[in-house]
């Protein structure tokens, strides 16, 4: 279990402050945020290699804020590995290992054993990361802090190592807190996602919730939401005690019906591209509350997917479709379409 | 169009300036070695006082360097890692011996360790005669040259990313153990280079030593003594041998730099 209570630290002119979250034992936490947000600083403060200036760090329900890193019984893997260059790969893996059989098992499962005789200088960036992972797991930590540990791995190896590490985590029950820029990784691995910006934790939620219900428009944009609008909103149907309100959101010529609570302030609306359905003509009957007429202005293929931008009353609305759908609908620039969005897919923040 | 002649003129100016400075450095040393070098090496076989002074110089410089390495490396590490309490004050104290004239350093040491001082008196009563002994020579060398070691060692340690130590600590090492197992080997060449620089500086010291211990004579004092007593011709061979011996640490330093350039592990 990792718990931060109003945690803060100073790193030169940069300050991390007021970070609070709880990651249950055996869970996999993901730290997201732009470069320079303080993600690595957060890991280092939890590890104790950087002293906390405010707040507390609790590991396994014990306050370790004043304990030295070697007393915290956790492992850390930096993005660049930081393998000891004066030692062989094998000596690196065994550096902190008290149980050689365990270190050998970890190495075998991560595919590090064939690298044992190599010098650190001869390893590729990806190999270094895997060796660093094996080294961190050597002392059997029950908490593992990972700073973009798969960033330098080629896609095939990344999938294999990620799967193996996930399997080991389930078997051995250690808790993981991982920094990543890979949103796919966050969605696949994470039980809890922490979004850090400018040294502050701006949202902590399960990854699905973080992606679908971002707390602010800035978070939505950072997380890659295709449609983020600033506008005004008004309640059209109060849900009362039983549930949320129905809200009408207006931006330029585009009106969206969404679900939420309107408190009279200027609002943002977020619609993810995969929640937009396109058709060539209006459906006879549909449960979608937003049925919008528009014209295709751009189609940007991205592998098997395509981002189709539709002009709706002068406002661009992006839909993510498969390229097969684009072909079947005969979409091209200038084609009139109908865009449909469920009210529950319109997130107001 | 106007830039090219100006560039050429500037390049010529830099070249002439560089040659003048290099000439200034090379000329006196060459003259000394050419005039006294051969005689100096011949004299090594026949002049017992010269041999004794060289041995004394080497042994006291080595002792001072060893003491500086043992006592100075932890300070260098604390300074490099920003963990030294009152680091600015400690840094200033370490810089001070580099800034004061060396005879003044000798006088200061005399005041601190002479028989009239509390410490010198206590040593005297304990039967340790500091002044006029090789111990005082080592002390003077330590005073003037140890700051060079600490400064160079601090830079060598600072070049090793502190995250290596952080990782070692999460693997169970204490701060000192991580520094010993990880930083020391990674900064090894830099630390050896720092020790070599200190040794060379200690071996060439004159001003502070001559105040504390005229006899027995280290090589620099012997050279000065012979110049005073017998004139230039008598001092030349001793001086030339000293210069030629200074080449040894220079070669060691060059070798360390070349090896570092060729074999430093990728980080």
Coordinates of C-alpha atoms in Angstrom, one line a residue:
Chain A
X1 CA 0.0 0.0 0.0
X2 CA 1.3 3.5 -0.9
X3 CA -0.3 6.5 0.7
X4 CA 0.7 10.1 0.2
X5 CA -0.8 12.7 2.5
X6 CA -0.3 16.4 1.4
X7 CA 3.1 15.3 0.2
X8 CA 5.5 18.0 -1.0
X9 CA 9.2 18.4 -1.9
X10 CA 11.5 20.9 -3.4
X11 CA 13.8 20.2 -6.4
X12 CA 15.7 23.3 -7.2
X13 CA 13.1 25.9 -8.3
X14 CA 10.5 23.2 -8.9
X15 CA 8.1 22.3 -6.1
X16 CA 5.8 19.3 -5.7
X17 CA 3.1 20.1 -3.3
X18 CA -0.1 18.8 -1.7
X19 CA -0.1 15.4 -3.3
X20 CA -2.6 13.0 -1.6
X21 CA -3.7 9.6 -2.8
X22 CA -4.0 6.0 -1.6
X23 CA -2.9 3.0 -3.8
X24 CA -4.1 -0.2 -2.2
X25 CA -1.8 -3.2 -1.6
X26 CA -1.3 -5.2 -4.8
X27 CA -2.7 -2.4 -7.0
X28 CA -1.1 -0.9 -10.1
X29 CA -1.0 2.8 -10.1
X30 CA -0.3 5.0 -13.1
X31 CA 1.2 8.5 -13.0
X32 CA 0.4 10.6 -16.0
X33 CA 1.4 14.1 -16.8
X34 CA 3.2 16.3 -19.2
X35 CA 7.0 16.5 -19.2
X36 CA 8.3 18.4 -16.2
X37 CA 5.1 18.0 -14.2
X38 CA 6.9 16.3 -11.3
X39 CA 6.2 12.6 -12.0
X40 CA 9.7 11.4 -11.3
X41 CA 10.0 13.8 -8.4
X42 CA 6.9 12.1 -6.9
X43 CA 8.4 8.7 -7.2
X44 CA 11.7 9.8 -5.7
X45 CA 10.0 11.4 -2.8
X46 CA 8.1 8.2 -2.1
X47 CA 11.3 6.2 -2.5
X48 CA 13.0 8.6 0.0
X49 CA 15.9 9.5 -2.3
X50 CA 14.4 13.0 -2.2
X51 CA 13.4 14.3 1.2
X52 CA 9.7 15.3 1.7
X53 CA 9.5 18.9 2.8
X54 CA 5.8 18.7 3.7
X55 CA 3.3 15.9 4.3
X56 CA 3.7 12.2 4.8
X57 CA 4.5 9.0 3.0
X58 CA 2.9 5.8 4.3
X59 CA 4.0 2.4 3.0
X60 CA 2.2 -0.7 4.3
X61 CA 0.3 1.7 6.7
X62 CA 3.5 2.8 8.3
X63 CA 4.8 6.4 8.2
X64 CA 8.1 6.2 6.5
X65 CA 8.5 9.9 5.8
X66 CA 11.7 10.1 7.9
X67 CA 13.1 6.7 6.9
X68 CA 16.1 6.3 4.6
X69 CA 15.5 4.7 1.2
X70 CA 17.2 1.5 2.2
X71 CA 14.7 1.1 5.1
X72 CA 11.6 1.5 2.9
X73 CA 11.9 -1.9 1.2
X74 CA 10.9 -0.8 -2.3
X75 CA 12.5 -0.9 -5.7
X76 CA 12.8 1.9 -8.2
X77 CA 13.5 1.7 -12.0
X78 CA 14.5 4.9 -13.8
X79 CA 13.8 5.5 -17.4
X80 CA 17.5 5.3 -18.2
X81 CA 18.1 2.3 -16.1
X82 CA 21.1 3.6 -14.2
X83 CA 22.8 0.2 -14.4
X84 CA 26.2 0.3 -12.6
X85 CA 28.6 0.5 -15.5
X86 CA 31.5 -1.0 -13.6
X87 CA 29.7 -4.2 -12.9
X88 CA 28.6 -7.0 -15.3
X89 CA 24.9 -7.5 -16.0
X90 CA 24.8 -10.5 -13.7
X91 CA 26.4 -8.4 -10.9
X92 CA 23.9 -5.7 -11.5
X93 CA 21.0 -8.1 -11.1
X94 CA 22.5 -9.6 -8.0
X95 CA 23.4 -6.3 -6.5
X96 CA 20.7 -6.1 -3.8
X97 CA 19.4 -9.7 -4.1
X98 CA 19.4 -11.7 -0.9
X99 CA 18.0 -14.7 -2.6
X100 CA 19.9 -15.7 -5.7
X101 CA 17.4 -18.2 -6.8
X102 CA 14.7 -15.5 -6.8
X103 CA 17.0 -13.2 -8.8
X104 CA 17.7 -16.0 -11.3
X105 CA 13.9 -16.7 -11.6
X106 CA 13.2 -13.0 -12.3
X107 CA 16.0 -12.8 -14.8
X108 CA 14.8 -15.9 -16.6
X109 CA 11.2 -14.6 -16.8
X110 CA 12.2 -11.2 -18.1
X111 CA 14.7 -12.6 -20.6
X112 CA 17.7 -11.2 -18.9
X113 CA 19.7 -14.4 -18.3
X114 CA 21.2 -14.5 -21.8
X115 CA 22.6 -11.0 -21.2
X116 CA 24.4 -12.0 -18.0
X117 CA 27.9 -12.1 -19.5
X118 CA 27.5 -8.8 -21.3
X119 CA 29.0 -5.5 -20.2
X120 CA 26.6 -2.7 -19.4
X121 CA 28.2 -0.6 -22.1
X122 CA 27.2 -3.1 -24.8
X123 CA 23.5 -3.2 -23.9
X124 CA 20.8 -1.4 -25.9
X125 CA 18.5 1.1 -24.2
X126 CA 15.7 -1.5 -24.1
X127 CA 18.0 -4.2 -22.7
X128 CA 19.2 -1.8 -20.0
X129 CA 15.6 -1.2 -18.9
X130 CA 14.9 -4.9 -18.6
X131 CA 18.1 -5.5 -16.6
X132 CA 17.2 -2.6 -14.3
X133 CA 13.8 -4.1 -13.8
X134 CA 15.3 -7.5 -12.9
X135 CA 17.7 -5.7 -10.5
X136 CA 14.9 -3.9 -8.8
X137 CA 12.9 -7.1 -8.3
X138 CA 16.0 -9.0 -7.0
X139 CA 15.5 -8.0 -3.3
X140 CA 11.8 -9.0 -3.4
X141 CA 10.4 -5.6 -2.9
X142 CA 6.7 -5.4 -2.2
X143 CA 6.5 -1.9 -3.7
X144 CA 7.9 -1.2 -7.1
X145 CA 8.3 2.4 -8.5
X146 CA 8.7 2.5 -12.3
X147 CA 9.7 5.6 -14.3
X148 CA 8.7 4.9 -17.9
X149 CA 10.3 1.4 -17.6
X150 CA 9.2 0.2 -21.1
X151 CA 9.9 3.4 -23.1
X152 CA 13.0 2.1 -24.8
X153 CA 11.7 -1.4 -25.5
X154 CA 10.8 -2.4 -29.1
X155 CA 7.0 -3.1 -29.4
X156 CA 7.3 -6.9 -29.3
X157 CA 9.6 -7.0 -26.3
X158 CA 7.5 -4.3 -24.6
X159 CA 4.4 -6.5 -24.8
X160 CA 6.2 -9.5 -23.5
X161 CA 7.9 -7.8 -20.6
X162 CA 4.8 -5.9 -19.7
X163 CA 2.8 -9.1 -19.7
X164 CA 5.4 -11.0 -17.6
X165 CA 5.7 -8.2 -15.1
X166 CA 2.0 -8.0 -14.7
X167 CA 1.9 -11.8 -14.2
X168 CA 4.7 -11.5 -11.5
X169 CA 2.8 -8.7 -9.9
X170 CA -0.3 -10.9 -9.5
X171 CA 1.7 -13.9 -8.3
X172 CA 3.9 -12.0 -5.8
X173 CA 1.4 -9.4 -4.9
X174 CA 3.6 -6.3 -5.0
X175 CA 2.2 -2.8 -5.5
X176 CA 3.3 -0.9 -8.5
X177 CA 3.4 2.9 -9.2
X178 CA 4.4 3.5 -12.7
X179 CA 5.0 6.7 -14.7
X180 CA 4.1 6.5 -18.3
X181 CA 3.2 8.6 -21.3
X182 CA 1.5 5.7 -22.9
X183 CA -2.3 6.1 -22.5
X184 CA -2.8 2.6 -23.8
X185 CA -0.5 1.2 -21.1
X186 CA -2.4 3.3 -18.5
X187 CA -5.7 1.8 -19.6
X188 CA -4.4 -1.8 -19.7
X189 CA -2.4 -1.9 -16.5
X190 CA -3.7 0.7 -14.2
X191 CA -6.1 0.3 -11.3
X192 CA -5.6 4.0 -10.3
X193 CA -4.4 6.8 -12.5
X194 CA -2.9 9.9 -11.0
X195 CA -2.6 13.0 -13.2
X196 CA 0.1 15.4 -12.2
X197 CA 0.5 18.9 -13.6
X198 CA 3.0 21.6 -12.5
X199 CA 3.8 19.8 -9.2
X200 CA 0.2 19.1 -8.2
X201 CA -2.0 16.1 -8.4
X202 CA -5.0 17.4 -10.4
X203 CA -7.0 14.2 -10.6
X204 CA -6.8 10.7 -9.2
X205 CA -9.3 8.1 -10.5
X206 CA -9.5 4.7 -12.2
X207 CA -8.1 5.1 -15.7
X208 CA -11.4 4.6 -17.4
X209 CA -13.0 7.3 -15.3
X210 CA -10.1 9.6 -15.8
X211 CA -10.3 9.3 -19.6
X212 CA -14.1 9.5 -19.7
X213 CA -14.7 12.0 -16.9
X214 CA -11.7 14.4 -16.9
X215 CA -11.9 17.0 -14.1
X216 CA -10.9 19.9 -16.4
X217 CA -10.7 20.8 -20.0
X218 CA -6.9 20.9 -19.8
X219 CA -6.9 17.3 -18.5
X220 CA -9.2 16.2 -21.3
X221 CA -6.9 17.8 -23.9
X222 CA -3.8 16.2 -22.2
X223 CA -5.5 12.8 -22.3
X224 CA -6.1 13.2 -26.0
X225 CA -9.9 14.0 -26.1
X226 CA -10.6 15.0 -29.7
X227 CA -13.5 17.4 -28.9
X228 CA -13.1 19.9 -26.1
X229 CA -15.3 23.0 -26.3
X230 CA -15.6 26.1 -24.2
X231 CA -19.2 27.5 -24.0
X232 CA -22.2 28.1 -21.9
X233 CA -24.7 25.7 -20.4
X234 CA -28.2 25.7 -19.0
X235 CA -30.2 23.1 -17.2
X236 CA -33.2 21.9 -19.2
X237 CA -34.4 19.2 -16.9
X238 CA -33.5 18.9 -13.2
X239 CA -32.8 15.4 -12.1
X240 CA -33.4 16.4 -8.5
X241 CA -32.6 13.8 -5.8
X242 CA -32.8 10.9 -8.1
X243 CA -29.9 11.7 -10.5
X244 CA -28.0 14.2 -12.6
X245 CA -29.6 17.0 -14.6
X246 CA -30.0 17.3 -18.3
X247 CA -28.0 20.2 -19.5
X248 CA -28.0 22.1 -22.8
X249 CA -24.5 23.2 -23.9
X250 CA -23.9 25.8 -26.5
X251 CA -20.7 26.7 -28.3
X252 CA -21.0 28.8 -31.4
X253 CA -23.6 27.2 -33.6
X254 CA -23.2 23.8 -32.0
X255 CA -25.7 22.7 -29.3
X256 CA -25.1 19.5 -27.3
X257 CA -27.4 17.9 -24.8
X258 CA -25.4 16.4 -21.9
X259 CA -25.8 15.0 -18.5
X260 CA -24.3 16.7 -15.4
X261 CA -24.9 19.5 -12.9
X262 CA -24.9 23.1 -14.1
X263 CA -23.8 25.5 -11.5
X264 CA -24.1 28.7 -13.6
X265 CA -20.4 28.9 -14.5
X266 CA -18.9 28.9 -17.9
X267 CA -18.4 25.3 -18.8
X268 CA -16.5 23.0 -21.0
X269 CA -17.9 20.0 -22.9
X270 CA -15.7 17.0 -23.8
X271 CA -16.7 14.4 -26.4
X272 CA -14.3 11.6 -27.2
X273 CA -14.0 10.9 -30.9
X274 CA -14.9 7.2 -30.4
X275 CA -18.2 8.2 -29.0
X276 CA -19.3 10.0 -32.2
X277 CA -21.3 7.9 -34.7
X278 CA -21.6 9.0 -38.3
X279 CA -24.3 8.1 -40.8
X280 CA -25.1 9.3 -44.3
X281 CA -28.8 10.1 -43.4
X282 CA -30.9 10.8 -40.3
X283 CA -32.1 7.7 -38.5
X284 CA -35.8 7.1 -38.2
X285 CA -35.6 6.7 -34.5
X286 CA -32.5 6.9 -32.2
X287 CA -31.7 6.9 -28.5
X288 CA -29.0 9.5 -29.2
X289 CA -30.0 12.9 -27.9
X290 CA -27.6 14.7 -30.2
X291 CA -28.3 14.2 -33.9
X292 CA -26.3 16.8 -35.8
X293 CA -26.2 17.6 -39.4
X294 CA -22.7 18.4 -40.8
X295 CA -20.3 18.2 -43.7
X296 CA -17.0 16.2 -43.8
X297 CA -14.1 18.6 -44.0
X298 CA -11.1 16.3 -43.4
X299 CA -10.3 12.6 -43.1
X300 CA -7.0 11.7 -41.5
X301 CA -6.2 8.0 -41.6
X302 CA -4.1 6.5 -38.7
X303 CA -3.6 2.9 -39.4
X304 CA -6.9 1.0 -39.1
X305 CA -8.6 4.1 -37.8
X306 CA -9.4 7.4 -39.3
X307 CA -10.2 10.8 -37.7
X308 CA -13.0 12.3 -39.6
X309 CA -13.6 16.0 -38.9
X310 CA -17.2 17.2 -39.5
X311 CA -18.2 20.8 -39.7
X312 CA -21.4 21.2 -37.6
X313 CA -22.8 24.7 -37.8
X314 CA -19.2 26.1 -38.1
X315 CA -17.9 24.0 -35.2
X316 CA -15.5 21.1 -35.9
X317 CA -16.5 17.7 -34.4
X318 CA -14.0 14.9 -34.7
X319 CA -15.2 11.3 -35.0
X320 CA -12.9 8.2 -34.8
X321 CA -14.0 5.6 -37.2
X322 CA -12.4 2.5 -38.7
X323 CA -11.1 3.0 -42.2
X324 CA -13.5 0.2 -43.2
X325 CA -16.5 2.3 -42.0
X326 CA -15.1 5.3 -43.9
X327 CA -15.0 3.3 -47.0
X328 CA -18.5 1.7 -46.5
X329 CA -20.1 5.1 -45.9
X330 CA -18.2 6.6 -48.9
X331 CA -16.9 9.4 -46.8
X332 CA -14.8 12.1 -48.4
X333 CA -14.4 15.8 -48.2
X334 CA -17.6 17.7 -48.7
X335 CA -20.0 14.8 -48.1
X336 CA -23.0 15.6 -45.9
X337 CA -23.3 13.4 -42.8
X338 CA -25.2 13.1 -39.6
X339 CA -23.2 12.9 -36.4
X340 CA -24.8 11.2 -33.4
X341 CA -23.6 11.5 -29.8
X342 CA -25.4 10.1 -26.7
X343 CA -26.0 12.6 -24.0
X344 CA -24.0 10.4 -21.6
X345 CA -21.0 10.8 -23.8
X346 CA -21.1 14.5 -23.4
X347 CA -19.0 15.2 -20.4
X348 CA -19.3 18.6 -18.8
X349 CA -16.4 19.9 -16.8
Chain B
X1 CA 33.5 40.8 -48.0
X2 CA 34.9 42.8 -45.0
X3 CA 34.6 39.9 -42.6
X4 CA 37.3 37.7 -44.1
X5 CA 40.3 39.9 -43.6
X6 CA 39.1 40.8 -40.1
X7 CA 38.7 37.0 -39.4
X8 CA 42.2 36.4 -40.6
X9 CA 43.6 39.2 -38.6
X10 CA 41.9 37.9 -35.5
X11 CA 43.1 34.4 -36.1
X12 CA 46.7 35.7 -36.6
X13 CA 46.4 37.6 -33.3
X14 CA 45.2 34.5 -31.4
X15 CA 48.0 32.5 -32.9
X16 CA 50.7 35.0 -32.0
X17 CA 49.3 35.4 -28.5
X18 CA 49.2 31.7 -28.0
X19 CA 52.7 31.2 -29.2
X20 CA 53.9 34.0 -26.9
X21 CA 52.3 32.4 -23.9
X22 CA 53.5 28.9 -24.7
X23 CA 57.0 30.3 -25.3
X24 CA 56.9 32.0 -21.9
X25 CA 56.0 28.6 -20.4
X26 CA 58.4 26.5 -22.3
X27 CA 61.5 28.7 -22.5
X28 CA 62.6 28.8 -18.8
X29 CA 61.8 25.1 -18.3
X30 CA 63.7 24.1 -21.5
X31 CA 66.7 26.3 -20.5
X32 CA 66.8 24.7 -17.1
X33 CA 66.6 21.1 -18.3
X34 CA 69.1 21.7 -21.2
X35 CA 71.6 23.4 -18.9
X36 CA 71.3 21.2 -15.9
X37 CA 69.4 18.0 -16.8
X38 CA 72.3 15.7 -17.7
X39 CA 74.5 17.0 -14.9
X40 CA 71.5 16.5 -12.5
X41 CA 71.1 12.8 -13.5
X42 CA 74.8 12.2 -13.2
X43 CA 74.7 13.9 -9.8
X44 CA 72.0 11.5 -8.6
X45 CA 74.6 8.7 -8.6
X46 CA 77.2 10.7 -6.6
X47 CA 75.2 13.2 -4.5
X48 CA 73.8 11.5 -1.4
X49 CA 72.2 14.7 -0.1
X50 CA 70.3 15.1 -3.4
X51 CA 69.1 11.5 -3.2
X52 CA 68.0 11.9 0.4
X53 CA 66.1 15.1 -0.4
X54 CA 64.3 13.5 -3.3
X55 CA 63.3 10.5 -1.1
X56 CA 62.2 12.9 1.6
X57 CA 60.1 14.9 -0.8
X58 CA 58.5 11.8 -2.3
X59 CA 57.7 10.2 1.0
X60 CA 56.3 13.3 2.7
X61 CA 54.3 14.2 -0.4
X62 CA 52.9 10.6 -0.5
X63 CA 52.1 10.7 3.2
X64 CA 50.3 14.1 2.8
X65 CA 48.4 12.8 -0.2
X66 CA 47.3 9.6 1.6
X67 CA 46.0 11.7 4.6
X68 CA 44.2 14.1 2.2
X69 CA 42.6 11.1 0.4
X70 CA 41.4 9.5 3.6
X71 CA 40.2 12.7 5.2
X72 CA 39.3 14.7 2.1
X73 CA 37.3 12.2 0.1
X74 CA 34.3 12.1 2.5
X75 CA 34.3 15.9 2.5
X76 CA 34.4 16.0 -1.3
X77 CA 31.5 13.5 -1.4
X78 CA 29.4 15.5 1.1
X79 CA 30.1 18.7 -0.9
X80 CA 29.4 17.1 -4.3
X81 CA 26.1 15.7 -3.1
X82 CA 25.0 18.9 -1.3
X83 CA 24.9 17.1 2.0
X84 CA 27.6 19.1 3.8
X85 CA 26.3 21.3 6.6
X86 CA 27.5 24.9 6.3
X87 CA 28.8 24.0 2.8
X88 CA 29.5 27.6 1.9
X89 CA 31.7 28.1 5.0
X90 CA 33.5 24.7 4.4
X91 CA 34.1 25.7 0.8
X92 CA 35.5 29.0 1.8
X93 CA 37.8 27.3 4.4
X94 CA 39.0 24.9 1.7
X95 CA 39.7 27.7 -0.7
X96 CA 41.6 29.8 1.8
X97 CA 45.0 28.0 1.6
X98 CA 44.9 28.4 -2.2
X99 CA 44.7 32.1 -1.9
X100 CA 47.2 33.0 0.8
X101 CA 50.9 33.3 0.0
X102 CA 52.7 30.1 1.0
X103 CA 55.3 31.7 3.4
X104 CA 52.3 33.2 5.1
X105 CA 50.8 29.7 5.3
X106 CA 54.0 28.5 6.9
X107 CA 53.8 31.3 9.5
X108 CA 50.2 30.4 10.3
X109 CA 51.2 26.8 10.7
X110 CA 54.1 27.9 12.9
X111 CA 51.7 29.8 15.1
X112 CA 49.2 26.9 15.3
X113 CA 51.7 24.1 15.8
X114 CA 54.9 25.8 17.1
X115 CA 56.1 25.1 20.6
X116 CA 54.5 28.3 21.9
X117 CA 51.0 27.2 20.8
X118 CA 48.8 25.1 23.0
X119 CA 48.7 22.3 20.4
X120 CA 52.5 22.5 19.7
X121 CA 53.2 22.6 23.4
X122 CA 51.1 19.5 24.0
X123 CA 52.8 17.6 21.2
X124 CA 56.2 18.7 22.6
X125 CA 55.3 17.4 26.0
X126 CA 54.2 14.1 24.4
X127 CA 57.7 13.8 22.9
X128 CA 56.6 14.7 19.3
X129 CA 59.0 17.4 18.0
X130 CA 57.0 18.7 15.0
X131 CA 59.2 21.6 13.8
X132 CA 62.2 20.6 11.9
X133 CA 60.8 17.1 11.3
X134 CA 59.4 15.3 8.2
X135 CA 56.1 15.5 10.0
X136 CA 56.1 19.3 9.7
X137 CA 57.0 19.0 6.0
X138 CA 54.0 16.7 5.5
X139 CA 51.8 19.1 7.5
X140 CA 52.8 22.0 5.3
X141 CA 52.2 20.0 2.2
X142 CA 48.8 18.9 3.4
X143 CA 47.9 22.5 4.3
X144 CA 48.7 23.9 0.9
X145 CA 47.8 21.0 -1.4
X146 CA 44.9 19.2 0.3
X147 CA 42.3 21.8 -0.9
X148 CA 43.4 21.0 -4.5
X149 CA 42.6 17.3 -3.9
X150 CA 39.2 18.0 -2.3
X151 CA 38.2 20.4 -5.0
X152 CA 39.2 18.0 -7.8
X153 CA 37.7 15.1 -6.0
X154 CA 34.4 17.0 -5.5
X155 CA 34.2 17.6 -9.3
X156 CA 35.0 14.0 -10.0
X157 CA 32.2 12.8 -7.7
X158 CA 29.8 15.4 -8.9
X159 CA 30.3 14.0 -12.5
X160 CA 28.8 10.7 -11.3
X161 CA 25.0 11.0 -11.4
X162 CA 23.6 10.9 -7.9
X163 CA 20.9 8.5 -9.2
X164 CA 23.3 5.6 -9.2
X165 CA 23.6 6.1 -5.5
X166 CA 19.8 6.4 -5.2
X167 CA 19.3 3.1 -7.0
X168 CA 21.9 1.4 -4.8
X169 CA 20.1 2.7 -1.7
X170 CA 16.8 1.3 -2.8
X171 CA 18.7 -2.0 -3.2
X172 CA 19.7 -1.9 0.4
X173 CA 22.9 0.1 0.7
X174 CA 23.3 2.9 3.3
X175 CA 24.4 6.3 1.9
X176 CA 28.1 5.6 2.7
X177 CA 28.0 2.1 1.4
X178 CA 26.4 3.2 -1.9
X179 CA 29.1 5.9 -2.2
X180 CA 31.8 3.2 -1.6
X181 CA 30.3 0.5 -3.9
X182 CA 29.1 2.7 -6.7
X183 CA 30.4 6.3 -6.8
X184 CA 34.0 5.4 -5.7
X185 CA 34.6 3.1 -8.7
X186 CA 32.8 5.3 -11.1
X187 CA 34.7 8.4 -10.0
X188 CA 37.9 6.3 -9.6
X189 CA 39.9 7.9 -12.4
X190 CA 39.0 11.4 -11.3
X191 CA 39.9 10.6 -7.7
X192 CA 43.3 9.2 -8.8
X193 CA 43.9 12.3 -11.0
X194 CA 43.0 14.5 -8.0
X195 CA 45.5 12.6 -5.9
X196 CA 48.2 12.9 -8.5
X197 CA 47.7 16.7 -8.8
X198 CA 47.9 17.0 -5.1
X199 CA 51.0 14.9 -4.9
X200 CA 52.7 17.0 -7.6
X201 CA 51.7 20.2 -5.8
X202 CA 52.9 18.9 -2.5
X203 CA 56.3 17.7 -3.9
X204 CA 56.9 21.2 -5.4
X205 CA 56.1 23.1 -2.2
X206 CA 58.7 25.5 -0.9
X207 CA 57.3 28.6 0.9
X208 CA 55.4 26.9 3.7
X209 CA 58.0 24.2 4.3
X210 CA 61.0 26.4 4.5
X211 CA 59.3 28.2 7.5
X212 CA 58.6 25.0 9.4
X213 CA 61.5 22.8 8.4
X214 CA 64.7 23.9 6.8
X215 CA 66.5 20.7 7.7
X216 CA 66.1 18.0 6.7
X217 CA 65.8 19.5 3.2
X218 CA 63.2 18.6 0.7
X219 CA 64.3 19.0 -3.0
X220 CA 62.9 22.5 -3.4
X221 CA 64.7 23.7 -0.2
X222 CA 67.9 22.0 -1.3
X223 CA 67.8 23.7 -4.7
X224 CA 67.3 27.1 -3.0
X225 CA 70.0 26.3 -0.4
X226 CA 72.6 25.5 -3.0
X227 CA 71.7 28.6 -5.1
X228 CA 72.2 30.8 -2.0
X229 CA 75.4 29.0 -0.8
X230 CA 77.1 28.1 -4.1
X231 CA 75.4 30.0 -6.9
X232 CA 73.5 29.1 -10.0
X233 CA 75.7 26.3 -11.3
X234 CA 75.3 24.3 -8.1
X235 CA 71.5 24.8 -8.0
X236 CA 70.9 23.9 -11.6
X237 CA 71.3 20.1 -11.5
X238 CA 69.0 19.8 -8.5
X239 CA 66.4 22.1 -10.1
X240 CA 66.6 20.2 -13.4
X241 CA 66.0 16.9 -11.7
X242 CA 63.0 18.3 -9.9
X243 CA 61.5 19.5 -13.2
X244 CA 62.2 16.2 -14.9
X245 CA 60.5 14.3 -12.0
X246 CA 57.5 16.6 -12.3
X247 CA 57.0 15.0 -15.7
X248 CA 56.0 11.7 -14.1
X249 CA 52.8 12.9 -12.5
X250 CA 52.1 14.8 -15.8
X251 CA 52.4 11.6 -17.7
X252 CA 50.1 9.8 -15.2
X253 CA 47.5 12.5 -15.6
X254 CA 47.7 12.4 -19.4
X255 CA 47.4 8.6 -19.3
X256 CA 44.3 8.8 -17.1
X257 CA 42.6 11.2 -19.4
X258 CA 43.3 9.2 -22.5
X259 CA 42.0 6.0 -20.8
X260 CA 38.9 7.9 -19.7
X261 CA 38.3 9.1 -23.2
X262 CA 38.8 5.6 -24.7
X263 CA 37.2 3.4 -22.1
X264 CA 34.6 5.3 -20.1
X265 CA 31.5 3.2 -19.9
X266 CA 28.4 4.7 -21.7
X267 CA 25.9 6.1 -19.3

